mmCIF file of C-alpha atoms in Angstrom:
data_model
loop_
_atom_site.group_PDB
_atom_site.id
_atom_site.type_symbol
_atom_site.label_atom_id
_atom_site.label_comp_id
_atom_site.label_asym_id
_atom_site.label_seq_id
_atom_site.Cartn_x
_atom_site.Cartn_y
_atom_site.Cartn_z
ATOM 1 C CA MET T 1 -5.300 -19.840 -23.238
ATOM 2 C CA GLN T 2 -8.032 -22.270 -25.380
ATOM 3 C CA GLU T 3 -6.688 -25.192 -27.221
ATOM 4 C CA PHE T 4 -8.217 -27.438 -29.574
ATOM 5 C CA GLU T 5 -7.686 -30.620 -31.392
ATOM 6 C CA PHE T 6 -8.425 -31.391 -35.117
ATOM 7 C CA GLU T 7 -8.105 -34.145 -37.520
ATOM 8 C CA GLY T 8 -8.074 -34.184 -41.230
ATOM 9 C CA LYS T 9 -7.064 -36.325 -44.300
ATOM 10 C CA THR T 10 -4.030 -33.714 -44.489
ATOM 11 C CA THR T 11 -2.723 -30.981 -41.973
ATOM 12 C CA GLU T 12 -4.149 -28.278 -44.624
ATOM 13 C CA GLU T 13 -7.722 -29.824 -44.292
ATOM 14 C CA ALA T 14 -7.086 -30.125 -40.416
ATOM 15 C CA ILE T 15 -6.535 -26.173 -40.463
ATOM 16 C CA GLU T 16 -9.348 -25.460 -42.666
ATOM 17 C CA LYS T 17 -11.984 -27.318 -40.541
ATOM 18 C CA ALA T 18 -10.238 -25.669 -37.365
ATOM 19 C CA CYS T 19 -11.066 -22.217 -38.755
ATOM 20 C CA ALA T 20 -14.491 -22.915 -39.987
ATOM 21 C CA GLU T 21 -15.245 -24.688 -36.628
ATOM 22 C CA LEU T 22 -13.968 -21.958 -34.421
ATOM 23 C CA GLN T 23 -15.055 -19.023 -36.831
ATOM 24 C CA VAL T 24 -11.419 -17.403 -36.826
ATOM 25 C CA SER T 25 -9.219 -16.736 -39.596
ATOM 26 C CA ARG T 26 -5.775 -18.663 -40.471
ATOM 27 C CA ASP T 27 -4.020 -15.497 -38.751
ATOM 28 C CA ASP T 28 -5.838 -15.907 -35.380
ATOM 29 C CA ILE T 29 -4.795 -19.381 -34.625
ATOM 30 C CA GLU T 30 -1.426 -20.914 -33.918
ATOM 31 C CA VAL T 31 -1.032 -24.186 -35.303
ATOM 32 C CA GLU T 32 1.081 -27.237 -34.077
ATOM 33 C CA VAL T 33 1.263 -30.598 -35.969
ATOM 34 C CA LEU T 34 0.859 -33.576 -33.837
ATOM 35 C CA GLU T 35 0.767 -36.091 -36.558
ATOM 36 C CA PRO T 36 1.339 -35.433 -39.871
ATOM 37 C CA GLY T 37 -0.861 -37.793 -41.502
ATOM 38 C CA SER T 38 -0.108 -40.020 -44.360
ATOM 39 C CA ALA T 39 -1.819 -40.741 -47.432
ATOM 40 C CA GLY T 40 -0.437 -44.501 -47.186
ATOM 41 C CA ILE T 41 0.691 -47.215 -49.744
ATOM 42 C CA PHE T 42 -1.701 -46.543 -52.759
ATOM 43 C CA GLY T 43 -4.151 -44.880 -50.439
ATOM 44 C CA ILE T 44 -5.420 -47.956 -48.937
ATOM 45 C CA VAL T 45 -2.793 -49.539 -46.507
ATOM 46 C CA GLY T 46 -1.674 -47.603 -43.582
ATOM 47 C CA THR T 47 -3.480 -44.336 -44.061
ATOM 48 C CA ARG T 48 -3.402 -41.933 -41.172
ATOM 49 C CA LYS T 49 -5.192 -38.705 -40.239
ATOM 50 C CA ALA T 50 -3.448 -35.727 -39.722
ATOM 51 C CA LYS T 51 -3.878 -34.405 -36.223
ATOM 52 C CA ILE T 52 -3.263 -30.904 -35.380
ATOM 53 C CA LYS T 53 -3.425 -28.605 -32.266
ATOM 54 C CA VAL T 54 -4.917 -25.290 -32.356
ATOM 55 C CA ILE T 55 -4.307 -22.791 -30.017
ATOM 56 C CA LEU T 56 -6.460 -19.444 -30.211
ATOM 57 C CA LYS T 57 -4.428 -16.217 -30.158
ATOM 58 C CA LYS T 58 -5.690 -14.050 -27.477
ATOM 59 C CA GLU T 59 -6.338 -10.623 -29.093
ATOM 60 C CA GLU T 60 -2.884 -9.272 -28.643
ATOM 61 C CA VAL T 61 -3.238 -6.796 -31.215
ATOM 62 C CA GLU T 62 -5.655 -5.050 -29.327
ATOM 63 C CA GLU T 63 -3.387 -5.074 -26.071
ATOM 64 C CA GLU T 64 -0.626 -3.598 -28.140
ATOM 65 C CA ILE T 65 -2.687 -0.568 -29.109
ATOM 66 C CA TYR T 66 -3.730 0.290 -25.400
ATOM 67 C CA PRO T 67 -1.107 1.128 -22.998
ATOM 68 C CA GLU T 68 -0.845 -0.508 -19.494
ATOM 69 C CA GLU T 69 -2.972 2.537 -18.266
ATOM 70 C CA GLU T 70 -5.674 2.074 -20.373
ATOM 71 C CA ASP T 71 -6.002 -1.580 -19.156
ATOM 72 C CA GLY T 72 -5.993 -0.140 -15.287
ATOM 73 C CA LEU T 73 -8.667 1.940 -16.449
ATOM 74 C CA SER T 74 -11.064 -0.369 -18.064
ATOM 75 C CA ILE T 75 -10.552 -2.719 -14.884
ATOM 76 C CA ALA T 76 -11.238 -0.128 -12.773
ATOM 77 C CA LYS T 77 -14.220 1.322 -14.441
ATOM 78 C CA LYS T 78 -15.584 -2.417 -14.722
ATOM 79 C CA ALA T 79 -15.387 -3.253 -11.079
ATOM 80 C CA LEU T 80 -17.036 0.219 -9.913
ATOM 81 C CA GLU T 81 -19.613 -0.184 -12.311
ATOM 82 C CA GLU T 82 -20.309 -3.856 -11.291
ATOM 83 C CA ILE T 83 -20.273 -2.688 -7.411
ATOM 84 C CA LEU T 84 -22.785 -0.058 -8.262
ATOM 85 C CA ALA T 85 -25.143 -2.622 -10.377
ATOM 86 C CA LEU T 86 -24.946 -4.574 -7.288
ATOM 87 C CA ILE T 87 -25.897 -2.099 -4.648
ATOM 88 C CA PRO T 88 -28.166 -1.437 -6.833
ATOM 89 C CA MET T 89 -27.371 1.959 -8.087
ATOM 90 C CA GLU T 90 -27.882 3.620 -11.310
ATOM 91 C CA GLY T 91 -24.901 5.731 -12.271
ATOM 92 C CA LYS T 92 -22.979 6.269 -15.152
ATOM 93 C CA VAL T 93 -19.031 5.789 -14.648
ATOM 94 C CA GLU T 94 -16.623 8.203 -16.634
ATOM 95 C CA GLY T 95 -12.974 7.474 -16.505
ATOM 96 C CA TYR T 96 -9.593 8.740 -17.824
ATOM 97 C CA THR T 97 -6.075 8.672 -16.654
ATOM 98 C CA GLU T 98 -4.057 11.317 -15.449
ATOM 99 C CA ASP T 99 -0.672 11.758 -14.463
ATOM 100 C CA GLY T 100 -0.582 7.995 -14.315
ATOM 101 C CA LYS T 101 -3.608 7.913 -11.894
ATOM 102 C CA ILE T 102 -6.969 6.448 -12.722
ATOM 103 C CA MET T 103 -9.796 8.871 -12.417
ATOM 104 C CA LEU T 104 -13.206 7.646 -12.080
ATOM 105 C CA ASN T 105 -16.512 10.139 -11.696
ATOM 106 C CA VAL T 106 -19.936 8.598 -11.117
ATOM 107 C CA GLU T 107 -22.966 10.793 -12.596
ATOM 108 C CA GLY T 108 -25.987 10.271 -11.047
ATOM 109 C CA ASP T 109 -26.113 9.815 -7.693
ATOM 110 C CA LYS T 110 -28.496 12.649 -6.285
ATOM 111 C CA SER T 111 -28.978 11.196 -3.068
ATOM 112 C CA GLY T 112 -25.377 11.332 -2.025
ATOM 113 C CA LEU T 113 -25.631 7.649 -1.052
ATOM 114 C CA LEU T 114 -22.107 6.928 -2.673
ATOM 115 C CA ILE T 115 -20.509 9.850 -0.780
ATOM 116 C CA GLY T 116 -21.538 9.059 2.666
ATOM 117 C CA ARG T 117 -20.908 10.961 5.816
ATOM 118 C CA LYS T 118 -17.850 12.918 5.120
ATOM 119 C CA GLY T 119 -17.031 10.967 2.090
ATOM 120 C CA ARG T 120 -16.827 7.611 4.112
ATOM 121 C CA THR T 121 -18.341 5.650 1.587
ATOM 122 C CA LEU T 122 -16.790 7.190 -1.268
ATOM 123 C CA ASP T 123 -13.363 6.251 0.267
ATOM 124 C CA ALA T 124 -14.441 2.803 0.919
ATOM 125 C CA LEU T 125 -15.229 2.321 -2.800
ATOM 126 C CA GLN T 126 -12.034 3.958 -3.745
ATOM 127 C CA PHE T 127 -10.115 1.450 -1.407
ATOM 128 C CA ILE T 128 -11.722 -1.309 -2.672
ATOM 129 C CA VAL T 129 -11.603 -0.426 -6.347
ATOM 130 C CA ASN T 130 -7.800 0.368 -5.876
ATOM 131 C CA LYS T 131 -7.395 -3.348 -4.285
ATOM 132 C CA ILE T 132 -9.271 -4.957 -7.415
ATOM 133 C CA VAL T 133 -7.142 -3.043 -10.003
ATOM 134 C CA ASN T 134 -4.035 -3.612 -7.969
ATOM 135 C CA LYS T 135 -4.661 -7.252 -7.700
ATOM 136 C CA SER T 136 -5.468 -7.930 -11.259
ATOM 137 C CA LEU T 137 -2.585 -5.769 -12.636
ATOM 138 C CA GLY T 138 -0.011 -7.177 -10.241
ATOM 139 C CA LYS T 139 1.203 -3.738 -9.550
ATOM 140 C CA LYS T 140 0.279 -0.482 -7.745
ATOM 141 C CA VAL T 141 -1.776 1.886 -9.641
ATOM 142 C CA GLN T 142 -3.574 4.729 -7.990
ATOM 143 C CA VAL T 143 -7.403 4.995 -8.539
ATOM 144 C CA VAL T 144 -9.502 8.040 -7.585
ATOM 145 C CA VAL T 145 -13.228 7.359 -7.318
ATOM 146 C CA ASP T 146 -15.295 10.708 -7.351
ATOM 147 C CA VAL T 147 -19.090 11.143 -7.394
ATOM 148 C CA GLU T 148 -20.577 14.345 -8.739
ATOM 149 C CA ASN T 149 -17.401 15.805 -8.088
ATOM 150 C CA TYR T 150 -17.577 15.650 -4.542
ATOM 151 C CA ARG T 151 -13.884 15.644 -4.044
ATOM 152 C CA GLN T 152 -13.270 18.671 -5.905
ATOM 153 C CA ARG T 153 -15.927 20.452 -3.970
ATOM 154 C CA ARG T 154 -14.445 19.254 -0.665
ATOM 155 C CA ARG T 155 -11.132 20.390 -1.425
ATOM 156 C CA ASP T 156 -12.594 23.863 -2.577
ATOM 157 C CA SER T 157 -14.537 24.082 1.060
ATOM 158 C CA LEU T 158 -11.231 22.937 2.737
ATOM 159 C CA ILE T 159 -9.135 25.306 1.221
ATOM 160 C CA GLN T 160 -11.407 27.849 2.300
ATOM 161 C CA THR T 161 -11.909 26.877 5.841
ATOM 162 C CA ALA T 162 -7.652 26.816 5.818
ATOM 163 C CA LEU T 163 -7.612 30.439 4.562
ATOM 164 C CA ARG T 164 -10.468 31.342 7.336
ATOM 165 C CA LEU T 165 -8.707 29.907 10.226
ATOM 166 C CA GLY T 166 -5.475 31.225 9.112
ATOM 167 C CA ASP T 167 -6.691 34.938 9.338
ATOM 168 C CA LYS T 168 -8.235 34.223 12.540
ATOM 169 C CA ALA T 169 -5.067 32.713 13.859
ATOM 170 C CA LYS T 170 -3.360 35.741 12.756
ATOM 171 C CA ARG T 171 -5.888 38.105 14.151
ATOM 172 C CA ILE T 172 -6.087 36.704 17.600
ATOM 173 C CA GLY T 173 -2.284 35.813 17.587
ATOM 174 C CA LYS T 174 -2.991 32.240 18.905
ATOM 175 C CA PRO T 175 -3.013 28.538 17.471
ATOM 176 C CA VAL T 176 -6.189 27.533 16.009
ATOM 177 C CA ALA T 177 -7.223 24.140 15.434
ATOM 178 C CA THR T 178 -9.317 22.432 12.579
ATOM 179 C CA ASN T 179 -11.895 19.416 13.055
ATOM 180 C CA PRO T 180 -10.409 16.250 13.247
ATOM 181 C CA LEU T 181 -9.439 15.232 9.472
ATOM 182 C CA ASN T 182 -7.856 12.264 7.488
ATOM 183 C CA ALA T 183 -4.806 12.208 5.860
ATOM 184 C CA ARG T 184 -5.883 13.639 2.432
ATOM 185 C CA ASP T 185 -7.920 16.402 3.998
ATOM 186 C CA ARG T 186 -5.009 17.434 6.262
ATOM 187 C CA ARG T 187 -2.433 17.599 3.127
ATOM 188 C CA ILE T 188 -5.069 19.875 1.485
ATOM 189 C CA ILE T 189 -4.864 22.349 4.697
ATOM 190 C CA HIS T 190 -1.287 22.049 5.059
ATOM 191 C CA LEU T 191 -0.694 22.977 1.351
ATOM 192 C CA ALA T 192 -3.431 25.816 1.304
ATOM 193 C CA LEU T 193 -0.913 27.368 4.046
ATOM 194 C CA LYS T 194 2.364 26.461 2.877
ATOM 195 C CA ASP T 195 3.170 29.615 1.315
ATOM 196 C CA ASP T 196 2.029 32.083 4.072
ATOM 197 C CA PRO T 197 5.256 33.047 5.618
ATOM 198 C CA ASP T 198 3.184 34.283 8.934
ATOM 199 C CA LEU T 199 1.924 30.610 9.559
ATOM 200 C CA ASP T 200 2.835 27.270 10.445
ATOM 201 C CA THR T 201 0.866 24.292 10.315
ATOM 202 C CA ARG T 202 1.225 20.801 12.389
ATOM 203 C CA SER T 203 -0.980 17.659 12.664
ATOM 204 C CA ARG T 204 -1.794 16.874 16.206
ATOM 205 C CA GLY T 205 -3.728 13.680 17.566
ATOM 206 C CA GLU T 206 -3.608 9.947 17.347
ATOM 207 C CA GLY T 207 -5.028 7.309 14.923
ATOM 208 C CA LEU T 208 -6.248 8.116 11.328
ATOM 209 C CA LEU T 209 -8.044 11.474 12.354
ATOM 210 C CA LYS T 210 -5.932 14.301 13.214
ATOM 211 C CA LYS T 211 -6.765 18.027 13.936
ATOM 212 C CA VAL T 212 -4.498 20.434 12.149
ATOM 213 C CA ILE T 213 -3.071 23.252 14.352
ATOM 214 C CA ILE T 214 -2.602 26.402 12.476
ATOM 215 C CA ILE T 215 -0.189 28.693 14.540
ATOM 216 C CA PRO T 216 0.852 31.895 14.057
ATOM 217 C CA LYS T 217 4.846 32.858 13.697
ATOM 218 C CA LYS T 218 6.186 35.161 16.372
ATOM 219 C CA LYS T 219 7.753 38.276 14.647
ATOM 220 C CA MET K 1 -26.605 -7.846 -0.618
ATOM 221 C CA LYS K 2 -25.180 -11.192 -0.908
ATOM 222 C CA GLU K 3 -23.967 -10.866 -4.541
ATOM 223 C CA LEU K 4 -22.344 -7.737 -3.648
ATOM 224 C CA ILE K 5 -20.061 -8.927 -0.992
ATOM 225 C CA ALA K 6 -19.607 -12.288 -3.162
ATOM 226 C CA TYR K 7 -18.414 -10.007 -6.104
ATOM 227 C CA ILE K 8 -16.310 -7.786 -4.107
ATOM 228 C CA ALA K 9 -14.599 -10.853 -2.161
ATOM 229 C CA LYS K 10 -13.935 -12.950 -5.330
ATOM 230 C CA ALA K 11 -12.130 -9.752 -7.100
ATOM 231 C CA LEU K 12 -9.728 -9.663 -3.914
ATOM 232 C CA VAL K 13 -8.826 -13.314 -3.155
ATOM 233 C CA ASP K 14 -6.378 -15.777 -4.771
ATOM 234 C CA LYS K 15 -8.861 -18.507 -4.502
ATOM 235 C CA PRO K 16 -12.290 -17.138 -5.811
ATOM 236 C CA GLU K 17 -13.840 -20.237 -5.922
ATOM 237 C CA GLU K 18 -13.542 -20.898 -2.195
ATOM 238 C CA VAL K 19 -15.585 -17.681 -1.709
ATOM 239 C CA GLN K 20 -18.989 -18.697 0.015
ATOM 240 C CA VAL K 21 -21.464 -16.212 1.291
ATOM 241 C CA THR K 22 -24.741 -16.851 3.022
ATOM 242 C CA GLU K 23 -27.395 -14.128 3.985
ATOM 243 C CA ILE K 24 -29.572 -14.857 7.044
ATOM 244 C CA GLU K 25 -32.202 -12.577 6.530
ATOM 245 C CA GLY K 26 -33.951 -10.984 9.870
ATOM 246 C CA GLU K 27 -36.715 -8.494 9.841
ATOM 247 C CA GLN K 28 -34.676 -5.381 9.873
ATOM 248 C CA THR K 29 -31.104 -6.806 10.111
ATOM 249 C CA SER K 30 -29.285 -9.127 8.079
ATOM 250 C CA VAL K 31 -26.237 -10.996 8.799
ATOM 251 C CA ILE K 32 -23.880 -11.596 6.040
ATOM 252 C CA GLU K 33 -21.601 -14.431 6.619
ATOM 253 C CA LEU K 34 -18.593 -14.596 4.337
ATOM 254 C CA LYS K 35 -16.080 -17.519 4.288
ATOM 255 C CA VAL K 36 -12.786 -17.616 2.087
ATOM 256 C CA ALA K 37 -9.841 -19.817 1.933
ATOM 257 C CA LYS K 38 -7.568 -19.889 5.012
ATOM 258 C CA GLU K 39 -4.901 -18.246 3.060
ATOM 259 C CA ASP K 40 -6.975 -15.658 1.631
ATOM 260 C CA LEU K 41 -8.447 -14.378 5.196
ATOM 261 C CA GLY K 42 -5.863 -11.400 5.200
ATOM 262 C CA LYS K 43 -6.939 -10.481 1.780
ATOM 263 C CA VAL K 44 -10.500 -9.778 3.087
ATOM 264 C CA ILE K 45 -9.504 -8.160 6.431
ATOM 265 C CA GLY K 46 -6.551 -6.206 5.245
ATOM 266 C CA LYS K 47 -4.104 -4.261 7.339
ATOM 267 C CA GLN K 48 -5.690 -3.156 10.334
ATOM 268 C CA GLY K 49 -9.188 -4.268 9.104
ATOM 269 C CA ARG K 50 -9.360 -1.617 6.390
ATOM 270 C CA THR K 51 -10.293 -3.915 3.564
ATOM 271 C CA ALA K 52 -13.198 -5.403 6.141
ATOM 272 C CA ARG K 53 -14.063 -1.875 7.156
ATOM 273 C CA ALA K 54 -14.633 -0.731 3.466
ATOM 274 C CA MET K 55 -16.781 -3.598 2.878
ATOM 275 C CA ARG K 56 -18.783 -3.066 5.875
ATOM 276 C CA THR K 57 -19.017 0.582 4.871
ATOM 277 C CA ILE K 58 -20.541 -0.085 1.244
ATOM 278 C CA LEU K 59 -22.660 -2.798 2.542
ATOM 279 C CA SER K 60 -24.421 -0.139 4.885
ATOM 280 C CA ALA K 61 -24.622 2.245 1.978
ATOM 281 C CA ALA K 62 -26.433 -0.440 -0.131
ATOM 282 C CA SER K 63 -28.728 -1.406 2.801
ATOM 283 C CA THR K 64 -29.781 2.201 3.659
ATOM 284 C CA LYS K 65 -30.790 2.145 0.253
ATOM 285 C CA ILE K 66 -33.695 -0.390 0.896
ATOM 286 C CA ASN K 67 -34.186 0.518 4.546
ATOM 287 C CA LYS K 68 -32.527 -2.326 5.871
ATOM 288 C CA ARG K 69 -29.379 -3.051 8.067
ATOM 289 C CA SER K 70 -26.700 -5.774 7.481
ATOM 290 C CA VAL K 71 -24.104 -6.903 9.199
ATOM 291 C CA LEU K 72 -20.684 -8.231 7.760
ATOM 292 C CA GLU K 73 -19.150 -11.207 9.821
ATOM 293 C CA ILE K 74 -16.082 -12.926 8.242
ATOM 294 C CA ILE K 75 -15.972 -16.549 9.407
ATOM 295 C CA GLU K 76 -12.647 -18.120 10.397
#
């Protein structure tokens, strides 16, 4: 909150001066009269200048128009743009909100630098942007960062893999394992095969990366 | 590289004014030293070092772009 003090012969004059100097309209400021000022006797003895405190109102109107999600969106977008600029990496960030989640997509990274091996750089960016947004909002909001729709493509290919391995498990009648995957990728596999009555899926392993075992059910 | 780490660190801590980043440039490898207020140490390291790991991953991507290697050290 910015505060200023102004003086004038009368409080009105002080307010006019404040508006002129700060280049704001009367509606944008809050005025607190510190000393009302006095014309004194015959305007000679005991004249006191009026003193006011002016508080610049933050643009509250704008905040009311945008719901909180939009705020998170602009914070997230700005944070990601800032990081990209410092890498330095040219890229256009597009953002929108969906089911309370903030979705950011970067266009223009043809090299895959921002994706990294198996999306590791992308996950790191997403993690950091999440932290920044949650810190400035003071509450948890999920931010999804994507580059050139990598996540969608990854998801499609994981579903394909799940279906292929599911078929294999049924054909050979034995459990089949995927590569070690992170939690999000494993979830995609589990969900892809959830509705298959002949298959069961389980995660196996330790640490962040685990394999998904696809088990054919005995009839 | 230095600015990148400084920006991220400042956005994560409670006392951004106490964030200090120094870069010791080598021929191929740069060492980036990050110093934060004592009570902010956990914020830049994160649970099981996740935040530190994420910063290192982003740093190495940025270094790859200029064909260099960078190491992030968090100074206690």
